[in-house]
Coordinates of C-alpha atoms and ligand atoms in Angstrom, one line a residue:
X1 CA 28.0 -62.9 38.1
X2 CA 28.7 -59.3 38.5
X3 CA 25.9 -58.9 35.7
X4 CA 23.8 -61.0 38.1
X5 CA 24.1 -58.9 41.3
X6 CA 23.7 -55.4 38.6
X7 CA 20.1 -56.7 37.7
X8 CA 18.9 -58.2 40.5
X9 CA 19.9 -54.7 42.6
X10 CA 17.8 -53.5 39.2
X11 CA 15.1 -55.7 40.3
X12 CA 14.8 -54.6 43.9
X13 CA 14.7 -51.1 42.8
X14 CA 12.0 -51.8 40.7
X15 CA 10.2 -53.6 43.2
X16 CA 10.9 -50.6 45.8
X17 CA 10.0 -48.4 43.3
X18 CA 6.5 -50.4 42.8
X19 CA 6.0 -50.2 46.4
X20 CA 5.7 -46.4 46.6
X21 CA 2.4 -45.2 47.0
X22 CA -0.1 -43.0 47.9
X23 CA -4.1 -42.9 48.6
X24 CA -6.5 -39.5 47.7
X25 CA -10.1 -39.3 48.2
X26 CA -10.9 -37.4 44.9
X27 CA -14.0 -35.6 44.5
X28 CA -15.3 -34.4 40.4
X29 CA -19.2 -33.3 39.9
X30 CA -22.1 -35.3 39.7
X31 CA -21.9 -38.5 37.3
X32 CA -18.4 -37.1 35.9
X33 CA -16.2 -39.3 38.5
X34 CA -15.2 -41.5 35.8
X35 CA -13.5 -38.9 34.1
X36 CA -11.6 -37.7 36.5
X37 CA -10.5 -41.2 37.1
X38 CA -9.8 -41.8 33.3
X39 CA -7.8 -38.7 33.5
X40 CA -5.7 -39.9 36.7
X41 CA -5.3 -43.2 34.7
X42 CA -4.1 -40.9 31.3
X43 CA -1.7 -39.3 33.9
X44 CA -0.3 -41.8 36.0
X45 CA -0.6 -45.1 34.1
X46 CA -2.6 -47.5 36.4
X47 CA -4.4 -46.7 38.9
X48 CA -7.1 -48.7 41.7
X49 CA -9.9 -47.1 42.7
X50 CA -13.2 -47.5 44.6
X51 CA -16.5 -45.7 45.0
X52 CA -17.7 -43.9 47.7
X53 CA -20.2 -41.9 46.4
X54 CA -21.5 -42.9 43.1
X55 CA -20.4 -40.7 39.9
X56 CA -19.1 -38.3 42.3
X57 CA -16.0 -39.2 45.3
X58 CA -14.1 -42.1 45.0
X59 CA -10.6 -43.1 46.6
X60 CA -7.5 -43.7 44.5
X61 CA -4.0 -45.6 45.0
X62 CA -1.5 -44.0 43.1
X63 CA 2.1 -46.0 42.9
X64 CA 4.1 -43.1 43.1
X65 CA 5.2 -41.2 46.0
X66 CA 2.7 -38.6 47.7
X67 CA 5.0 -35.2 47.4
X68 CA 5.6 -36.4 43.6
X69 CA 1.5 -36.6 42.9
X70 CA 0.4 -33.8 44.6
X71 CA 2.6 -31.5 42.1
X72 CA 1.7 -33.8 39.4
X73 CA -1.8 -32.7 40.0
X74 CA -1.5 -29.8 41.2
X75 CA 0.6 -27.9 38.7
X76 CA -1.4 -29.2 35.7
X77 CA -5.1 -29.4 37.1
X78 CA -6.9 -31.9 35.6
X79 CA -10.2 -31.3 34.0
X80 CA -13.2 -33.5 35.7
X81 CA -10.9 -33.6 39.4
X82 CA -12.6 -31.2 41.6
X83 CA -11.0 -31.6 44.7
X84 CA -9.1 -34.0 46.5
X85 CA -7.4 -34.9 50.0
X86 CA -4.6 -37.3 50.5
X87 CA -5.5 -39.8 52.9
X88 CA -2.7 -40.6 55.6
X89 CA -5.0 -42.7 58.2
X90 CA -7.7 -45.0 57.6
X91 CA -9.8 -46.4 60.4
X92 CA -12.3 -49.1 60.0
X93 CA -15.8 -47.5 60.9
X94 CA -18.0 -49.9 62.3
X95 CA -17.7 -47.9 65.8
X96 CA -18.1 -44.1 65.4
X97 CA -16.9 -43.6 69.0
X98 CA -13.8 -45.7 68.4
X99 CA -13.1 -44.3 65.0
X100 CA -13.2 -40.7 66.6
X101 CA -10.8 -41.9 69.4
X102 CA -8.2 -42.9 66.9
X103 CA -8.0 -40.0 65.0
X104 CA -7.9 -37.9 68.1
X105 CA -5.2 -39.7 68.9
X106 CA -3.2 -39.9 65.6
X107 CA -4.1 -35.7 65.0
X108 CA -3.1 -35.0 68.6
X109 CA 0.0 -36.6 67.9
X110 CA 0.8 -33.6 64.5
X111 CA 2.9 -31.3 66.2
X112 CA 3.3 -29.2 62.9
X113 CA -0.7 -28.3 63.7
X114 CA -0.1 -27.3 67.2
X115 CA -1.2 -23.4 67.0
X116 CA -2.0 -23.0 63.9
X117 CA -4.9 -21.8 61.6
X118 CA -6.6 -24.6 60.5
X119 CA -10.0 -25.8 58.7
X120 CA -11.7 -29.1 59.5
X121 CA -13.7 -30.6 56.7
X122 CA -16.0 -33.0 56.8
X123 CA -18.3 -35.4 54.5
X124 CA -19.8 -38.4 55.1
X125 CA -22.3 -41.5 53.2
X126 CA -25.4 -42.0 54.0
X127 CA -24.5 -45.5 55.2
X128 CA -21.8 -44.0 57.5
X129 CA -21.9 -44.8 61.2
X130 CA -22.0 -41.3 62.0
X131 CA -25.4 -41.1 61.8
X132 CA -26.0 -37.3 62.6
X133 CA -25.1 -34.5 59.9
X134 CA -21.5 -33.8 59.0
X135 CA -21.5 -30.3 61.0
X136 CA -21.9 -32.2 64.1
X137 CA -19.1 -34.5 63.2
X138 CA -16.6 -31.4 62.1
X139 CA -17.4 -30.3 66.0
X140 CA -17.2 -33.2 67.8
X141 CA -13.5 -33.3 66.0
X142 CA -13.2 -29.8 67.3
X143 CA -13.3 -30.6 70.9
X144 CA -11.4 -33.7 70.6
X145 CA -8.5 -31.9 69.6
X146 CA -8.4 -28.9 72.5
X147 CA -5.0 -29.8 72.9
X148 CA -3.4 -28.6 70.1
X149 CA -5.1 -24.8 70.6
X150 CA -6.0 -24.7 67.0
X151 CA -7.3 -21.6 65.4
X152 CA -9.9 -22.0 63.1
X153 CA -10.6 -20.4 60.3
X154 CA -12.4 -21.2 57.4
X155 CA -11.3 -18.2 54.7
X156 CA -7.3 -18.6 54.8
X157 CA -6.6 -22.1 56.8
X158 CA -2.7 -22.9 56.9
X159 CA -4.1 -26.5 57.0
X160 CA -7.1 -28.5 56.3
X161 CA -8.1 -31.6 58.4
X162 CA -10.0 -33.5 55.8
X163 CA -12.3 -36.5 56.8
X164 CA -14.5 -38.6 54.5
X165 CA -16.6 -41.0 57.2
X166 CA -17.7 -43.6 54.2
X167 CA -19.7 -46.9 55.1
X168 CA -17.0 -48.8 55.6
X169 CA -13.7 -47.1 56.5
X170 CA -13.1 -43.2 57.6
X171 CA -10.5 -41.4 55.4
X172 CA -8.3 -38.5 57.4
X173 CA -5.6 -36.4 56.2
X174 CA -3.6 -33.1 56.4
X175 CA -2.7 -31.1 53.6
X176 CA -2.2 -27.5 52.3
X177 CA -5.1 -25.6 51.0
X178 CA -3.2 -25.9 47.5
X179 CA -2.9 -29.0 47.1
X180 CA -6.1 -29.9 47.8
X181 CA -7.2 -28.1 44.4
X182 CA -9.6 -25.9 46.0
X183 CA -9.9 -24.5 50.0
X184 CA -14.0 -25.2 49.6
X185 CA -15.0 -28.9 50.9
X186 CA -15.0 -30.9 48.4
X187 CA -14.3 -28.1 46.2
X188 CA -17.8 -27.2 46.2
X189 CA -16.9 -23.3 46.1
X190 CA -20.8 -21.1 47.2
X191 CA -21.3 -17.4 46.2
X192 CA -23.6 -15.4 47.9
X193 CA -27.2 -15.0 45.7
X194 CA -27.4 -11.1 45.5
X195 CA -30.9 -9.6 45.7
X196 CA -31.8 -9.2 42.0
X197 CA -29.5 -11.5 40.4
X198 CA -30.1 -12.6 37.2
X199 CA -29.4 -16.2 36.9
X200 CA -27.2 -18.6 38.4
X201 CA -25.2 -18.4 35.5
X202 CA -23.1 -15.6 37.1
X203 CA -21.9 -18.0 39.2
X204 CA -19.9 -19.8 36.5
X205 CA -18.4 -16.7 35.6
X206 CA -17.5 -15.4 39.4
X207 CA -16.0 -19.2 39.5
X208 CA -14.2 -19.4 36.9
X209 CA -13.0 -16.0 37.9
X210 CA -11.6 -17.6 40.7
X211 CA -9.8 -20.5 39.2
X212 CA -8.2 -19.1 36.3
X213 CA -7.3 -16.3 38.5
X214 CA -8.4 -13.8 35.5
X215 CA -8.4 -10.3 36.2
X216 CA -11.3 -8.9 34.7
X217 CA -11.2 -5.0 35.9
X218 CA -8.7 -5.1 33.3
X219 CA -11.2 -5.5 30.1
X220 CA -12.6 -2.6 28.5
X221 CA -14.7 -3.9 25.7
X222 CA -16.4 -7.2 25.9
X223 CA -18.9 -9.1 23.6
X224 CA -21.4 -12.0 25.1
X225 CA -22.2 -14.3 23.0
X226 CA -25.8 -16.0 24.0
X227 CA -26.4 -13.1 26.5
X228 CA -29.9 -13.9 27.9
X229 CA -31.1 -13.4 30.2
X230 CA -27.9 -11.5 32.0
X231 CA -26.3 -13.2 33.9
X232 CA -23.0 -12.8 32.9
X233 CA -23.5 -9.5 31.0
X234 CA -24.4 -8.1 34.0
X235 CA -21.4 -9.3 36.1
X236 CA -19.4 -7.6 32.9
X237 CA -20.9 -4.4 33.7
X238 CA -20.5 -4.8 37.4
X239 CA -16.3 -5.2 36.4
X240 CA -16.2 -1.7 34.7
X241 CA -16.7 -2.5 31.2
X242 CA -18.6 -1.4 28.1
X243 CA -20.4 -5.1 26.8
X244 CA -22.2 -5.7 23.6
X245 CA -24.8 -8.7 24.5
X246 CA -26.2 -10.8 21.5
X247 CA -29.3 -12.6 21.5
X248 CA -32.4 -12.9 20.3
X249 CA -34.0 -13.9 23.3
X250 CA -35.1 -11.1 25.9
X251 CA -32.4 -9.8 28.3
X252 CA -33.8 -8.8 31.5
X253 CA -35.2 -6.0 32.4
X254 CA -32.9 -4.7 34.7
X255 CA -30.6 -4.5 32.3
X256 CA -32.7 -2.0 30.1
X257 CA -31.0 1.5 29.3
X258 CA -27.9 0.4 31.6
X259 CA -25.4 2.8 29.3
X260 CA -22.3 0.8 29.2
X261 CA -24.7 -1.7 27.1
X262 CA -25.8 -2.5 23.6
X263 CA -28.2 -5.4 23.3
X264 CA -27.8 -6.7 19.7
X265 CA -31.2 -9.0 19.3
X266 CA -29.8 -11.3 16.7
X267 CA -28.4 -15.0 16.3
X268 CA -24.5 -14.6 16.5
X269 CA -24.4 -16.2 13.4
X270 CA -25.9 -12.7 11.7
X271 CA -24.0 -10.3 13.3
X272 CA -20.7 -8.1 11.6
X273 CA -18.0 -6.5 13.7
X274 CA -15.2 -5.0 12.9
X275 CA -11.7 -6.5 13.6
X276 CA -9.8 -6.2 17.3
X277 CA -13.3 -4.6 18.6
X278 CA -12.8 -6.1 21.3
X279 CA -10.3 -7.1 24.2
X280 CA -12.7 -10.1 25.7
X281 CA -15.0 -12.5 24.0
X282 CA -17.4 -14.7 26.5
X283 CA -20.0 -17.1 25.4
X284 CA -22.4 -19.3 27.2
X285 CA -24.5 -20.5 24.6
X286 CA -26.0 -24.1 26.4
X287 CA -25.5 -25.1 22.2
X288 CA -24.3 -27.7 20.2
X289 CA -20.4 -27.9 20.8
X290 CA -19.7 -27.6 17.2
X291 CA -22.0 -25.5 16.1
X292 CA -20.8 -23.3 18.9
X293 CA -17.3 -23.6 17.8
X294 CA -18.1 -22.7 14.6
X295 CA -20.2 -19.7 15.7
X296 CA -17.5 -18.1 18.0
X297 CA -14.2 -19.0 15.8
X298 CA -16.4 -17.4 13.3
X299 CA -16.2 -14.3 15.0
X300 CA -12.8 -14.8 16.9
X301 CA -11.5 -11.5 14.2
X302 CA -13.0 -9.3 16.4
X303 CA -11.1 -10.0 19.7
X304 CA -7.9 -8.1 19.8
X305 CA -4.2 -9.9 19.9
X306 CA -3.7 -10.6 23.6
X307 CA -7.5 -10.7 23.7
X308 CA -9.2 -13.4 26.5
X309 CA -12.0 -16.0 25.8
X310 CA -14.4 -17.5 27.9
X311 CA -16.3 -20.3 26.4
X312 CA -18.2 -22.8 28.0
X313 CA -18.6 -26.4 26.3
X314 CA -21.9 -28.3 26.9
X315 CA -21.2 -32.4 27.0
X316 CA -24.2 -33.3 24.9
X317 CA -22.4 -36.8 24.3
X318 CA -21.2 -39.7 26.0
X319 CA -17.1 -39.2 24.9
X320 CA -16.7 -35.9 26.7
X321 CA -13.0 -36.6 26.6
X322 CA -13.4 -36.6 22.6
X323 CA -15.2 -33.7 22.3
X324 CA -13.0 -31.7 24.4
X325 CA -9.7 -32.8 22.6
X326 CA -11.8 -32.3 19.6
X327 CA -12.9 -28.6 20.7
X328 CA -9.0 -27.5 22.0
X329 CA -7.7 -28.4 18.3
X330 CA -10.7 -26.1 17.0
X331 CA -9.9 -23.3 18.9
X332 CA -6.1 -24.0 18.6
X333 CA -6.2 -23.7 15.0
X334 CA -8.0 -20.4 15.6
X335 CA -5.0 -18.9 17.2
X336 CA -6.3 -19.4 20.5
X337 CA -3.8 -20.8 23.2
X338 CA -5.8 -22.6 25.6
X339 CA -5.3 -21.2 29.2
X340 CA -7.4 -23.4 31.4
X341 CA -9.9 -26.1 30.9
X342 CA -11.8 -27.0 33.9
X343 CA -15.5 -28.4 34.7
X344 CA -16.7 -25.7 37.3
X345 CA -18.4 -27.1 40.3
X346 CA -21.0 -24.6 38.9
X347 CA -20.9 -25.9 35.7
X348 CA -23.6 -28.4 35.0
X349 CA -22.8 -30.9 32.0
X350 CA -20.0 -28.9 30.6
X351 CA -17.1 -27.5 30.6
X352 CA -15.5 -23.9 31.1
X353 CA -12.6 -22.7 28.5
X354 CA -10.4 -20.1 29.2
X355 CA -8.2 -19.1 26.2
X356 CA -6.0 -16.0 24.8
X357 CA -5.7 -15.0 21.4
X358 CA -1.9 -15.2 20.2
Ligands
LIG401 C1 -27.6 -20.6 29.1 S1 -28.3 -19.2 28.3 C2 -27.1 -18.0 28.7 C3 -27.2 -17.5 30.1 C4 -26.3 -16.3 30.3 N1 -24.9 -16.6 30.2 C5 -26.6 -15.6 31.6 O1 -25.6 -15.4 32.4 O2 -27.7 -15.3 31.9 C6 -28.0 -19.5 26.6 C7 -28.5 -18.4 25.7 O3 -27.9 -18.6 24.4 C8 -28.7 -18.1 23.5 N2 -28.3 -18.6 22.1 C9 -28.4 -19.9 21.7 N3 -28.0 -19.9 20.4 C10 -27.7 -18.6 20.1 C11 -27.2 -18.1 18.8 N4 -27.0 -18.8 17.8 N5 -26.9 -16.7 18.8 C12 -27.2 -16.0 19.9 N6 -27.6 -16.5 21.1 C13 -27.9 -17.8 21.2 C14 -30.1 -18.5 23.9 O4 -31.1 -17.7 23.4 C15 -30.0 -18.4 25.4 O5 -30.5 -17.2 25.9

């Protein structure tokens, strides 16, 4: 009997346990959505999902509780997820004026937000019954919520009020800059376009920057492999260091005579250097994984101990998850401890690596 009560009290936990759980609108790049779910599925068991923007934002039930999933994520980023918002109200969107009064009313009601510095970000469908643009929305929201004397501020929020109006239902909730992976909506992080820049490929490298948190003033010696046209040499440069650029296509002409330079106008395949030259090894190739793999563990003897790479992978197949398994044990084996591994929303079909040499 006693044996009874034990598993059925077993049972209820189990029940309660299954009962836990929590909703995220989850945001990866263009056409890489299913990753990010596969990776949420690889993480938390099962997941359900739907699609609110094809290939790019869909919403996920996790069964497991909010707090819990948020570190989950948070303190081991996943690869394709971007961005996400946990949702804690969901109001059925057929009427944008009555949609807007219930979230008035349920963000009136946060008392945590009253004062504080916060930023309201919003995103919307096409098929959304807010019909004008997603600015107008964020502003409309604004007013509604005079009551709380909010401060806003875009840069260092203490909170961000997240809405996704989709076709069907509008998604709202609270939540920490942190845990939202990224303060940018969405996590679509802008840079400024200098006057001059090279390419748009410095933006990769100013992002990644960002997310991997790496300092790069430290550096003194770098080599780029697959330089042209300058992007990210020049961003090198711009950080205080001596570079050595390789490749035989033209580097741009802005970059001519710069003295902390030397252009070496050769496939990386051809090219000798000495060992622990230098102290950080980047390459940005747009190349065949493996052949880039090969290329750059090829020359890995010349980055010192301690040493930092910065490799992007293109995902020139339809396993992505394969090839980047496949690429971590290549560099592994190279002595390189992998760092961070994270699709860049400037990254187009591929991946940024960040790794140290141990
Ligand atoms: C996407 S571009 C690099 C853009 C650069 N990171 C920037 O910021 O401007 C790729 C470059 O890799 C170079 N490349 C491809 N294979 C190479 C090889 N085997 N050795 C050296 N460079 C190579 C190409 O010539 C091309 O200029």
């Amino acid at each position: 009997m006693d044996e009874l009560i034990v598993s059925n009290e077993q049972h209820n936990d189990q029940q309660l346990q299954k009962d836990v759980h929590c909703k995220f609108v989850c945001t990866a790049n263009h056409g890489f959505a299913p990753y990010a779910q596969e990776e949420l599925r690889r993480r938390f068991g099962s997941l359900k999902s739907s699609v609110l923007i094809p290939g790019e934002v869909f919403v996920t039930t996790l069964q497991e509780d909010m707090g819990e999933a948020t570190e989950r994520i948070t303190t081991r980023p996943l690869i394709f997820l971007r961005h996400l918002f946990p949702v804690h109200l969901e109001v059925p969107s057929e009427d944008a004026d009555e949609a807007l009064r219930v979230i008035e009313q349920h963000l009136s009601q946060q008392a945590y937000l009253e004062q504080t510095q916060v930023s309201i970000q919003v995103r919307k469908t096409e098929g959304s019954s807010w019909t004008a643009n997603p600015a107008a929305l964020r502003d409309e929201i604004q007013q509604r919520l005079a009551s709380l004397e909010l401060g806003y501020s875009v840069q260092d929020p203490e909170w961000i009020i997240s809405l996704f109006a989709a076709d069907k239902v509008w998604y709202v909730g609270v939540s920490r800059p942190a845990d939202n992976l990224s303060d940018w909506n969405g996590g679509a992080i802008r840079f400024q376009r200098e006057e001059g820049q090279i390419s748009r490929a410095k933006f990769k490298l100013l992002e990644a920057e960002q997310q991997f948190g790496i300092a790069f003033e430290g550096f003194r010696n770098a080599v780029d492999i697959g330089a042209a046209p300058g992007g990210w040499t020049s961003f090198l440069l711009e950080r205080g260091m001596r570079v050595t650029a390789i490749d035989p296509a033209k580097m741009h002409p802005s970059l001519q005579d710069h003295r902390n330079l030397r252009v070496i106008s050769k496939n990386a395949g051809e090219v000798k250097f000495r060992e622990h030259e230098f102290d950080l090894l980047v390459c940005d190739m747009s190349w065949s994984p493996k052949q880039m793999a090969k290329l750059v563990t090829g020359l890995l003897h010349c980055l010192q101990m301690g040493g930092t790479a910065v490799v992007t992978v293109k995902l020139l197949t339809k396993k992505p998850m394969a090839l980047i398994d496949e690429m971590m044990l290549v560099f592994e084996a190279a002595r390189m401890q992998i760092q961070g591994a994270k699709q860049l929303f400037h990254n187009r079909d591929e991946i940024t690596l960040y790794m140290i040499k141990y």
